[in-house]
Amino acid sequence: MSASATLFVDEPFRSLWAGRDPFDMVEALQGEVFRELEGRRTLRVEAGGRGYFVKIHRGVGWREIFKNLLSARLPVLGARNEWRAIRQLDELGVATMKAVAYGERGCNPARQHSFIVTEELAPTVSLEDFCRDWPRCPPDSALKRALIDRVADMVRRMHEGGMNHRDLYICHFLLHLDPAPTPAALRLSLIDLHRSQIRARTPRRWRDKDLAALYFSALGIGLTRRDKLRFVRRYFGRPLREVLRDEAVLLARLEAQAGRLHARYLRKYAPEAAL
């Protein structure tokens, strides 16, 4: 193996891949393919009686890197983002996936070969699906309050810890179903971390983008004004009157940004939904 390679392998793959090149072994894995793009593959596999998700990156090429940079977007070069984000969230006490294998080799960012293997979180349901029928069938109020508090706590810890998600939608919060969630005992895990960013301190711009995305993704689940104010109070950790006074500009901006995201979503997907 190249001296420039970075590698972490835990069980069961440590035993399954013993004496072999993990980069070759991960490429040979077979399972249900969820995403197949040039230079990137995501699949679900089973090993040792349980499920795992595998993401393999083979380099995006200089053309894709420059296209992203010219569009003022940071390109995702490999599995390192997700690996670092999982470790960061673990340190911050934010529940997420468990990585059991990670590898990266190659110095050329356009041709870098990397992978990450995470344990499947099951049985779970995304908050998007769990909350979908709330407008028609309102949930238990105590459970709804507990979920709002938990999401606010997770997002606050993430932002205070210098990390922003960049795809912070409610579909990326997974609610664990075993045991059945109750207001006093529920588990949520944050996933889809491959575009996340980590710094010493989260820039206000990126914090606000996360909050706007989260708000936009929750527009259709029947949240009341009281529910929204509960999130705001919990996220900022200050008396509500103080938050509304000090963060009035931010809250108005979030409403506007969420509205723009909703309008963009309708332009892109509403015509297809009507077919």
PDB file of C-alpha atoms in Angstrom:
ATOM      1  CA  MET A   1       0.000   0.000   0.000  1.00  0.00           C
ATOM      2  CA  SER A   2       1.196   3.523  -0.786  1.00  0.00           C
ATOM      3  CA  ALA A   3       2.928   5.410   1.999  1.00  0.00           C
ATOM      4  CA  SER A   4       0.600   8.347   1.310  1.00  0.00           C
ATOM      5  CA  ALA A   5      -2.517   6.307   2.107  1.00  0.00           C
ATOM      6  CA  THR A   6      -4.710   6.944   5.161  1.00  0.00           C
ATOM      7  CA  LEU A   7      -6.583   3.935   6.474  1.00  0.00           C
ATOM      8  CA  PHE A   8      -8.935   2.946   9.297  1.00  0.00           C
ATOM      9  CA  VAL A   9     -10.663  -0.452   9.353  1.00  0.00           C
ATOM     10  CA  ASP A  10     -12.782  -1.808  12.205  1.00  0.00           C
ATOM     11  CA  GLU A  11     -14.757  -5.032  12.538  1.00  0.00           C
ATOM     12  CA  PRO A  12     -16.219  -6.869  10.727  1.00  0.00           C
ATOM     13  CA  PHE A  13     -14.133  -5.631   7.780  1.00  0.00           C
ATOM     14  CA  ARG A  14     -10.853  -5.837   9.681  1.00  0.00           C
ATOM     15  CA  SER A  15     -11.249  -9.628   9.776  1.00  0.00           C
ATOM     16  CA  LEU A  16     -12.873  -9.946   6.352  1.00  0.00           C
ATOM     17  CA  TRP A  17     -10.115  -7.951   4.653  1.00  0.00           C
ATOM     18  CA  ALA A  18      -7.172  -9.279   6.682  1.00  0.00           C
ATOM     19  CA  GLY A  19      -4.038  -9.566   4.546  1.00  0.00           C
ATOM     20  CA  ARG A  20      -5.652  -7.886   1.545  1.00  0.00           C
ATOM     21  CA  ASP A  21      -5.688  -4.402   0.080  1.00  0.00           C
ATOM     22  CA  PRO A  22      -8.782  -2.629   1.546  1.00  0.00           C
ATOM     23  CA  PHE A  23      -9.046  -0.414  -1.564  1.00  0.00           C
ATOM     24  CA  ASP A  24      -9.348  -3.506  -3.753  1.00  0.00           C
ATOM     25  CA  MET A  25     -11.724  -5.184  -1.318  1.00  0.00           C
ATOM     26  CA  VAL A  26     -14.108  -2.228  -1.089  1.00  0.00           C
ATOM     27  CA  GLU A  27     -14.283  -2.019  -4.888  1.00  0.00           C
ATOM     28  CA  ALA A  28     -15.258  -5.706  -4.980  1.00  0.00           C
ATOM     29  CA  LEU A  29     -18.218  -5.284  -2.604  1.00  0.00           C
ATOM     30  CA  GLN A  30     -21.591  -6.170  -4.092  1.00  0.00           C
ATOM     31  CA  GLY A  31     -24.973  -4.914  -2.958  1.00  0.00           C
ATOM     32  CA  GLU A  32     -27.889  -2.612  -3.706  1.00  0.00           C
ATOM     33  CA  VAL A  33     -26.607   0.435  -5.588  1.00  0.00           C
ATOM     34  CA  PHE A  34     -28.216   3.709  -4.504  1.00  0.00           C
ATOM     35  CA  ARG A  35     -26.122   6.127  -6.539  1.00  0.00           C
ATOM     36  CA  GLU A  36     -23.788   5.626  -9.489  1.00  0.00           C
ATOM     37  CA  LEU A  37     -22.002   8.628 -10.939  1.00  0.00           C
ATOM     38  CA  GLU A  38     -18.729   9.087 -12.713  1.00  0.00           C
ATOM     39  CA  GLY A  39     -16.199   8.873  -9.936  1.00  0.00           C
ATOM     40  CA  ARG A  40     -18.679   8.124  -7.141  1.00  0.00           C
ATOM     41  CA  ARG A  41     -20.677   5.076  -6.068  1.00  0.00           C
ATOM     42  CA  THR A  42     -22.975   4.466  -3.080  1.00  0.00           C
ATOM     43  CA  LEU A  43     -24.285   1.019  -2.195  1.00  0.00           C
ATOM     44  CA  ARG A  44     -25.695  -0.998   0.680  1.00  0.00           C
ATOM     45  CA  VAL A  45     -23.984  -4.258   1.593  1.00  0.00           C
ATOM     46  CA  GLU A  46     -24.387  -6.856   4.305  1.00  0.00           C
ATOM     47  CA  ALA A  47     -21.619  -8.333   6.411  1.00  0.00           C
ATOM     48  CA  GLY A  48     -21.712 -10.263   9.650  1.00  0.00           C
ATOM     49  CA  GLY A  49     -25.492 -10.232   9.718  1.00  0.00           C
ATOM     50  CA  ARG A  50     -26.007  -6.470   9.487  1.00  0.00           C
ATOM     51  CA  GLY A  51     -26.217  -3.750   6.872  1.00  0.00           C
ATOM     52  CA  TYR A  52     -23.625  -1.147   5.900  1.00  0.00           C
ATOM     53  CA  PHE A  53     -23.530   1.775   3.499  1.00  0.00           C
ATOM     54  CA  VAL A  54     -20.451   2.147   1.313  1.00  0.00           C
ATOM     55  CA  LYS A  55     -19.426   5.327  -0.484  1.00  0.00           C
ATOM     56  CA  ILE A  56     -16.562   5.051  -2.958  1.00  0.00           C
ATOM     57  CA  HIS A  57     -14.921   8.103  -4.554  1.00  0.00           C
ATOM     58  CA  ARG A  58     -12.513   7.721  -7.469  1.00  0.00           C
ATOM     59  CA  GLY A  59     -11.755  11.371  -8.162  1.00  0.00           C
ATOM     60  CA  VAL A  60     -13.929  13.978  -9.846  1.00  0.00           C
ATOM     61  CA  GLY A  61     -11.370  15.257 -12.366  1.00  0.00           C
ATOM     62  CA  TRP A  62      -9.972  18.754 -12.800  1.00  0.00           C
ATOM     63  CA  ARG A  63     -12.852  19.826 -15.029  1.00  0.00           C
ATOM     64  CA  GLU A  64     -15.391  19.224 -12.249  1.00  0.00           C
ATOM     65  CA  ILE A  65     -13.148  20.895  -9.675  1.00  0.00           C
ATOM     66  CA  PHE A  66     -12.778  24.046 -11.767  1.00  0.00           C
ATOM     67  CA  LYS A  67     -16.502  24.076 -12.621  1.00  0.00           C
ATOM     68  CA  ASN A  68     -17.348  24.073  -8.910  1.00  0.00           C
ATOM     69  CA  LEU A  69     -14.769  26.723  -8.068  1.00  0.00           C
ATOM     70  CA  LEU A  70     -15.968  28.998 -10.873  1.00  0.00           C
ATOM     71  CA  SER A  71     -19.495  28.645  -9.480  1.00  0.00           C
ATOM     72  CA  ALA A  72     -18.224  29.620  -6.007  1.00  0.00           C
ATOM     73  CA  ARG A  73     -18.886  26.099  -4.717  1.00  0.00           C
ATOM     74  CA  LEU A  74     -16.405  23.957  -2.837  1.00  0.00           C
ATOM     75  CA  PRO A  75     -16.069  20.611  -4.634  1.00  0.00           C
ATOM     76  CA  VAL A  76     -16.426  17.377  -2.669  1.00  0.00           C
ATOM     77  CA  LEU A  77     -13.199  15.575  -3.509  1.00  0.00           C
ATOM     78  CA  GLY A  78     -13.679  12.360  -1.597  1.00  0.00           C
ATOM     79  CA  ALA A  79     -14.768  10.608   1.591  1.00  0.00           C
ATOM     80  CA  ARG A  80     -12.652  12.752   3.892  1.00  0.00           C
ATOM     81  CA  ASN A  81     -15.429  15.310   4.504  1.00  0.00           C
ATOM     82  CA  GLU A  82     -17.809  12.665   5.803  1.00  0.00           C
ATOM     83  CA  TRP A  83     -15.107  10.975   7.885  1.00  0.00           C
ATOM     84  CA  ARG A  84     -14.123  14.260   9.552  1.00  0.00           C
ATOM     85  CA  ALA A  85     -17.752  15.277  10.069  1.00  0.00           C
ATOM     86  CA  ILE A  86     -18.631  12.005  11.804  1.00  0.00           C
ATOM     87  CA  ARG A  87     -15.705  12.409  14.176  1.00  0.00           C
ATOM     88  CA  GLN A  88     -16.593  16.043  14.819  1.00  0.00           C
ATOM     89  CA  LEU A  89     -20.217  15.257  15.633  1.00  0.00           C
ATOM     90  CA  ASP A  90     -19.108  12.450  17.955  1.00  0.00           C
ATOM     91  CA  GLU A  91     -16.950  14.935  19.862  1.00  0.00           C
ATOM     92  CA  LEU A  92     -19.841  17.408  20.043  1.00  0.00           C
ATOM     93  CA  GLY A  93     -22.313  14.826  21.319  1.00  0.00           C
ATOM     94  CA  VAL A  94     -24.499  14.912  18.198  1.00  0.00           C
ATOM     95  CA  ALA A  95     -25.734  11.461  17.223  1.00  0.00           C
ATOM     96  CA  THR A  96     -24.779  10.383  13.720  1.00  0.00           C
ATOM     97  CA  MET A  97     -23.545   7.379  11.780  1.00  0.00           C
ATOM     98  CA  LYS A  98     -20.754   5.083  12.966  1.00  0.00           C
ATOM     99  CA  ALA A  99     -17.875   4.683  10.528  1.00  0.00           C
ATOM    100  CA  VAL A 100     -16.309   1.222  10.487  1.00  0.00           C
ATOM    101  CA  ALA A 101     -13.883   1.748   7.591  1.00  0.00           C
ATOM    102  CA  TYR A 102     -12.262   4.698   5.857  1.00  0.00           C
ATOM    103  CA  GLY A 103      -9.466   4.942   3.345  1.00  0.00           C
ATOM    104  CA  GLU A 104      -7.825   7.587   1.180  1.00  0.00           C
ATOM    105  CA  ARG A 105      -4.852   7.394  -1.133  1.00  0.00           C
ATOM    106  CA  GLY A 106      -3.318   9.581  -3.788  1.00  0.00           C
ATOM    107  CA  CYS A 107      -2.063  13.161  -3.666  1.00  0.00           C
ATOM    108  CA  ASN A 108      -3.747  14.365  -6.858  1.00  0.00           C
ATOM    109  CA  PRO A 109      -7.144  15.774  -5.743  1.00  0.00           C
ATOM    110  CA  ALA A 110      -8.647  15.097  -9.172  1.00  0.00           C
ATOM    111  CA  ARG A 111      -7.731  11.397  -9.075  1.00  0.00           C
ATOM    112  CA  GLN A 112      -7.836  10.614  -5.371  1.00  0.00           C
ATOM    113  CA  HIS A 113      -9.281   7.220  -4.403  1.00  0.00           C
ATOM    114  CA  SER A 114     -11.220   7.115  -1.130  1.00  0.00           C
ATOM    115  CA  PHE A 115     -14.038   5.289   0.592  1.00  0.00           C
ATOM    116  CA  ILE A 116     -16.077   5.248   3.788  1.00  0.00           C
ATOM    117  CA  VAL A 117     -18.215   2.457   5.239  1.00  0.00           C
ATOM    118  CA  THR A 118     -20.856   3.252   7.866  1.00  0.00           C
ATOM    119  CA  GLU A 119     -23.228   1.099   9.848  1.00  0.00           C
ATOM    120  CA  GLU A 120     -26.807   1.150   8.594  1.00  0.00           C
ATOM    121  CA  LEU A 121     -29.116   2.998  10.980  1.00  0.00           C
ATOM    122  CA  ALA A 122     -32.122   0.683  11.182  1.00  0.00           C
ATOM    123  CA  PRO A 123     -34.938   0.609  11.877  1.00  0.00           C
ATOM    124  CA  THR A 124     -35.304   4.337  11.318  1.00  0.00           C
ATOM    125  CA  VAL A 125     -37.518   6.801   9.469  1.00  0.00           C
ATOM    126  CA  SER A 126     -36.577  10.255   8.239  1.00  0.00           C
ATOM    127  CA  LEU A 127     -38.294  13.166   9.940  1.00  0.00           C
ATOM    128  CA  GLU A 128     -39.625  14.161   6.524  1.00  0.00           C
ATOM    129  CA  ASP A 129     -41.542  10.889   6.267  1.00  0.00           C
ATOM    130  CA  PHE A 130     -42.436  10.742   9.960  1.00  0.00           C
ATOM    131  CA  CYS A 131     -43.962  14.234   9.878  1.00  0.00           C
ATOM    132  CA  ARG A 132     -45.535  14.032   6.418  1.00  0.00           C
ATOM    133  CA  ASP A 133     -49.103  13.481   7.658  1.00  0.00           C
ATOM    134  CA  TRP A 134     -48.963  15.936  10.552  1.00  0.00           C
ATOM    135  CA  PRO A 135     -51.164  18.544   8.775  1.00  0.00           C
ATOM    136  CA  ARG A 136     -53.979  15.947   8.467  1.00  0.00           C
ATOM    137  CA  CYS A 137     -53.216  13.878  11.576  1.00  0.00           C
ATOM    138  CA  PRO A 138     -51.630  16.092  14.256  1.00  0.00           C
ATOM    139  CA  PRO A 139     -49.095  14.201  16.380  1.00  0.00           C
ATOM    140  CA  ASP A 140     -48.973  13.836  20.124  1.00  0.00           C
ATOM    141  CA  SER A 141     -48.089  17.350  21.284  1.00  0.00           C
ATOM    142  CA  ALA A 142     -45.507  16.156  23.810  1.00  0.00           C
ATOM    143  CA  LEU A 143     -43.685  14.106  21.176  1.00  0.00           C
ATOM    144  CA  LYS A 144     -43.723  17.027  18.741  1.00  0.00           C
ATOM    145  CA  ARG A 145     -42.237  19.332  21.381  1.00  0.00           C
ATOM    146  CA  ALA A 146     -39.565  16.757  22.209  1.00  0.00           C
ATOM    147  CA  LEU A 147     -38.597  16.422  18.538  1.00  0.00           C
ATOM    148  CA  ILE A 148     -38.390  20.197  18.075  1.00  0.00           C
ATOM    149  CA  ASP A 149     -36.186  20.480  21.153  1.00  0.00           C
ATOM    150  CA  ARG A 150     -33.916  17.640  20.019  1.00  0.00           C
ATOM    151  CA  VAL A 151     -33.430  19.043  16.512  1.00  0.00           C
ATOM    152  CA  ALA A 152     -32.698  22.501  17.944  1.00  0.00           C
ATOM    153  CA  ASP A 153     -30.167  21.058  20.394  1.00  0.00           C
ATOM    154  CA  MET A 154     -28.395  19.049  17.688  1.00  0.00           C
ATOM    155  CA  VAL A 155     -28.170  21.980  15.293  1.00  0.00           C
ATOM    156  CA  ARG A 156     -26.993  24.349  18.025  1.00  0.00           C
ATOM    157  CA  ARG A 157     -24.233  21.978  19.146  1.00  0.00           C
ATOM    158  CA  MET A 158     -23.113  21.455  15.576  1.00  0.00           C
ATOM    159  CA  HIS A 159     -22.910  25.188  14.846  1.00  0.00           C
ATOM    160  CA  GLU A 160     -21.293  26.024  18.176  1.00  0.00           C
ATOM    161  CA  GLY A 161     -18.709  23.346  17.423  1.00  0.00           C
ATOM    162  CA  GLY A 162     -17.632  25.014  14.172  1.00  0.00           C
ATOM    163  CA  MET A 163     -19.485  22.767  11.743  1.00  0.00           C
ATOM    164  CA  ASN A 164     -22.170  23.537   9.164  1.00  0.00           C
ATOM    165  CA  HIS A 165     -24.027  20.884   7.200  1.00  0.00           C
ATOM    166  CA  ARG A 166     -24.891  22.538   3.819  1.00  0.00           C
ATOM    167  CA  ASP A 167     -27.833  20.146   3.293  1.00  0.00           C
ATOM    168  CA  LEU A 168     -29.654  20.600   6.588  1.00  0.00           C
ATOM    169  CA  TYR A 169     -33.112  19.313   5.659  1.00  0.00           C
ATOM    170  CA  ILE A 170     -35.424  17.322   7.908  1.00  0.00           C
ATOM    171  CA  CYS A 171     -34.999  14.302   5.616  1.00  0.00           C
ATOM    172  CA  HIS A 172     -31.435  14.046   6.949  1.00  0.00           C
ATOM    173  CA  PHE A 173     -32.572  13.521  10.536  1.00  0.00           C
ATOM    174  CA  LEU A 174     -33.332   9.843  11.143  1.00  0.00           C
ATOM    175  CA  LEU A 175     -35.687   8.885  13.965  1.00  0.00           C
ATOM    176  CA  HIS A 176     -34.890   5.505  15.513  1.00  0.00           C
ATOM    177  CA  LEU A 177     -37.909   3.218  15.858  1.00  0.00           C
ATOM    178  CA  ASP A 178     -36.611   0.503  18.210  1.00  0.00           C
ATOM    179  CA  PRO A 179     -37.631   1.105  20.893  1.00  0.00           C
ATOM    180  CA  ALA A 180     -40.605   3.183  19.784  1.00  0.00           C
ATOM    181  CA  PRO A 181     -39.894   6.896  20.321  1.00  0.00           C
ATOM    182  CA  THR A 182     -41.568   8.631  23.243  1.00  0.00           C
ATOM    183  CA  PRO A 183     -41.255  12.209  24.497  1.00  0.00           C
ATOM    184  CA  ALA A 184     -38.983  11.008  27.294  1.00  0.00           C
ATOM    185  CA  ALA A 185     -36.894   8.655  25.165  1.00  0.00           C
ATOM    186  CA  LEU A 186     -36.213   9.331  21.504  1.00  0.00           C
ATOM    187  CA  ARG A 187     -33.128   8.985  19.340  1.00  0.00           C
ATOM    188  CA  LEU A 188     -32.310  11.137  16.332  1.00  0.00           C
ATOM    189  CA  SER A 189     -29.256  10.805  14.098  1.00  0.00           C
ATOM    190  CA  LEU A 190     -27.958  13.337  11.581  1.00  0.00           C
ATOM    191  CA  ILE A 191     -26.764  11.915   8.248  1.00  0.00           C
ATOM    192  CA  ASP A 192     -25.613  12.914   4.737  1.00  0.00           C
ATOM    193  CA  LEU A 193     -22.511  14.781   5.848  1.00  0.00           C
ATOM    194  CA  HIS A 194     -20.412  14.666   2.686  1.00  0.00           C
ATOM    195  CA  ARG A 195     -20.759  18.418   1.940  1.00  0.00           C
ATOM    196  CA  SER A 196     -20.268  19.612   5.512  1.00  0.00           C
ATOM    197  CA  GLN A 197     -17.602  22.126   6.509  1.00  0.00           C
ATOM    198  CA  ILE A 198     -15.587  22.329   9.720  1.00  0.00           C
ATOM    199  CA  ARG A 199     -13.812  25.406  11.021  1.00  0.00           C
ATOM    200  CA  ALA A 200     -12.777  26.821  14.364  1.00  0.00           C
ATOM    201  CA  ARG A 201     -16.010  28.818  14.283  1.00  0.00           C
ATOM    202  CA  THR A 202     -19.054  28.535  12.022  1.00  0.00           C
ATOM    203  CA  PRO A 203     -19.372  31.678   9.867  1.00  0.00           C
ATOM    204  CA  ARG A 204     -22.695  33.446  10.327  1.00  0.00           C
ATOM    205  CA  ARG A 205     -23.399  33.132   6.591  1.00  0.00           C
ATOM    206  CA  TRP A 206     -23.174  29.360   6.651  1.00  0.00           C
ATOM    207  CA  ARG A 207     -25.064  29.075   9.922  1.00  0.00           C
ATOM    208  CA  ASP A 208     -27.893  31.101   8.411  1.00  0.00           C
ATOM    209  CA  LYS A 209     -27.917  28.963   5.249  1.00  0.00           C
ATOM    210  CA  ASP A 210     -28.345  25.850   7.391  1.00  0.00           C
ATOM    211  CA  LEU A 211     -31.183  27.400   9.376  1.00  0.00           C
ATOM    212  CA  ALA A 212     -32.948  28.605   6.220  1.00  0.00           C
ATOM    213  CA  ALA A 213     -32.688  25.137   4.649  1.00  0.00           C
ATOM    214  CA  LEU A 214     -34.045  23.509   7.792  1.00  0.00           C
ATOM    215  CA  TYR A 215     -36.948  25.959   7.959  1.00  0.00           C
ATOM    216  CA  PHE A 216     -37.753  25.515   4.270  1.00  0.00           C
ATOM    217  CA  SER A 217     -37.802  21.723   4.609  1.00  0.00           C
ATOM    218  CA  ALA A 218     -40.277  21.962   7.504  1.00  0.00           C
ATOM    219  CA  LEU A 219     -42.723  24.325   5.774  1.00  0.00           C
ATOM    220  CA  GLY A 220     -45.150  21.568   4.813  1.00  0.00           C
ATOM    221  CA  ILE A 221     -45.465  19.628   8.081  1.00  0.00           C
ATOM    222  CA  GLY A 222     -47.975  21.893   9.806  1.00  0.00           C
ATOM    223  CA  LEU A 223     -45.801  23.630  12.380  1.00  0.00           C
ATOM    224  CA  THR A 224     -47.560  26.404  14.267  1.00  0.00           C
ATOM    225  CA  ARG A 225     -46.091  29.782  15.165  1.00  0.00           C
ATOM    226  CA  ARG A 226     -45.662  28.471  18.709  1.00  0.00           C
ATOM    227  CA  ASP A 227     -43.681  25.489  17.374  1.00  0.00           C
ATOM    228  CA  LYS A 228     -41.359  27.808  15.433  1.00  0.00           C
ATOM    229  CA  LEU A 229     -40.828  30.065  18.432  1.00  0.00           C
ATOM    230  CA  ARG A 230     -40.057  27.013  20.544  1.00  0.00           C
ATOM    231  CA  PHE A 231     -37.285  26.042  18.132  1.00  0.00           C
ATOM    232  CA  VAL A 232     -35.885  29.587  18.119  1.00  0.00           C
ATOM    233  CA  ARG A 233     -35.813  29.798  21.902  1.00  0.00           C
ATOM    234  CA  ARG A 234     -34.194  26.379  22.227  1.00  0.00           C
ATOM    235  CA  TYR A 235     -31.622  26.970  19.482  1.00  0.00           C
ATOM    236  CA  PHE A 236     -30.428  30.313  20.843  1.00  0.00           C
ATOM    237  CA  GLY A 237     -30.720  29.223  24.476  1.00  0.00           C
ATOM    238  CA  ARG A 238     -32.020  32.607  25.616  1.00  0.00           C
ATOM    239  CA  PRO A 239     -35.390  34.008  26.705  1.00  0.00           C
ATOM    240  CA  LEU A 240     -37.704  34.305  23.724  1.00  0.00           C
ATOM    241  CA  ARG A 241     -38.310  38.045  24.146  1.00  0.00           C
ATOM    242  CA  GLU A 242     -34.559  38.624  24.068  1.00  0.00           C
ATOM    243  CA  VAL A 243     -34.101  36.456  20.973  1.00  0.00           C
ATOM    244  CA  LEU A 244     -36.914  38.184  19.088  1.00  0.00           C
ATOM    245  CA  ARG A 245     -35.382  41.561  19.918  1.00  0.00           C
ATOM    246  CA  ASP A 246     -31.740  40.718  19.179  1.00  0.00           C
ATOM    247  CA  GLU A 247     -32.269  38.397  16.206  1.00  0.00           C
ATOM    248  CA  ALA A 248     -35.116  40.214  14.442  1.00  0.00           C
ATOM    249  CA  VAL A 249     -33.036  40.847  11.318  1.00  0.00           C
ATOM    250  CA  LEU A 250     -31.905  37.218  11.156  1.00  0.00           C
ATOM    251  CA  LEU A 251     -35.421  35.845  11.618  1.00  0.00           C
ATOM    252  CA  ALA A 252     -36.774  38.058   8.850  1.00  0.00           C
ATOM    253  CA  ARG A 253     -33.925  36.979   6.589  1.00  0.00           C
ATOM    254  CA  LEU A 254     -34.632  33.313   7.318  1.00  0.00           C
ATOM    255  CA  GLU A 255     -38.259  33.783   6.306  1.00  0.00           C
ATOM    256  CA  ALA A 256     -37.127  35.388   3.037  1.00  0.00           C
ATOM    257  CA  GLN A 257     -34.467  32.742   2.310  1.00  0.00           C
ATOM    258  CA  ALA A 258     -36.877  29.900   3.047  1.00  0.00           C
ATOM    259  CA  GLY A 259     -39.386  31.537   0.728  1.00  0.00           C
ATOM    260  CA  ARG A 260     -36.831  31.722  -2.070  1.00  0.00           C
ATOM    261  CA  LEU A 261     -35.905  28.069  -1.566  1.00  0.00           C
ATOM    262  CA  HIS A 262     -39.583  27.124  -1.685  1.00  0.00           C
ATOM    263  CA  ALA A 263     -40.121  29.097  -4.878  1.00  0.00           C
ATOM    264  CA  ARG A 264     -37.069  27.471  -6.476  1.00  0.00           C
ATOM    265  CA  TYR A 265     -38.347  24.041  -5.434  1.00  0.00           C
ATOM    266  CA  LEU A 266     -41.741  24.723  -7.018  1.00  0.00           C
ATOM    267  CA  ARG A 267     -40.143  25.901 -10.274  1.00  0.00           C
ATOM    268  CA  LYS A 268     -37.988  22.803 -10.442  1.00  0.00           C
ATOM    269  CA  TYR A 269     -40.316  20.051  -9.225  1.00  0.00           C
ATOM    270  CA  ALA A 270     -43.936  21.256  -9.329  1.00  0.00           C
ATOM    271  CA  PRO A 271     -44.277  20.772 -13.134  1.00  0.00           C
ATOM    272  CA  GLU A 272     -43.060  17.176 -12.791  1.00  0.00           C
ATOM    273  CA  ALA A 273     -45.442  16.504  -9.904  1.00  0.00           C
ATOM    274  CA  ALA A 274     -48.347  17.696 -12.024  1.00  0.00           C
ATOM    275  CA  LEU A 275     -47.681  15.166 -14.799  1.00  0.00           C
TER     276      LEU A 275
END
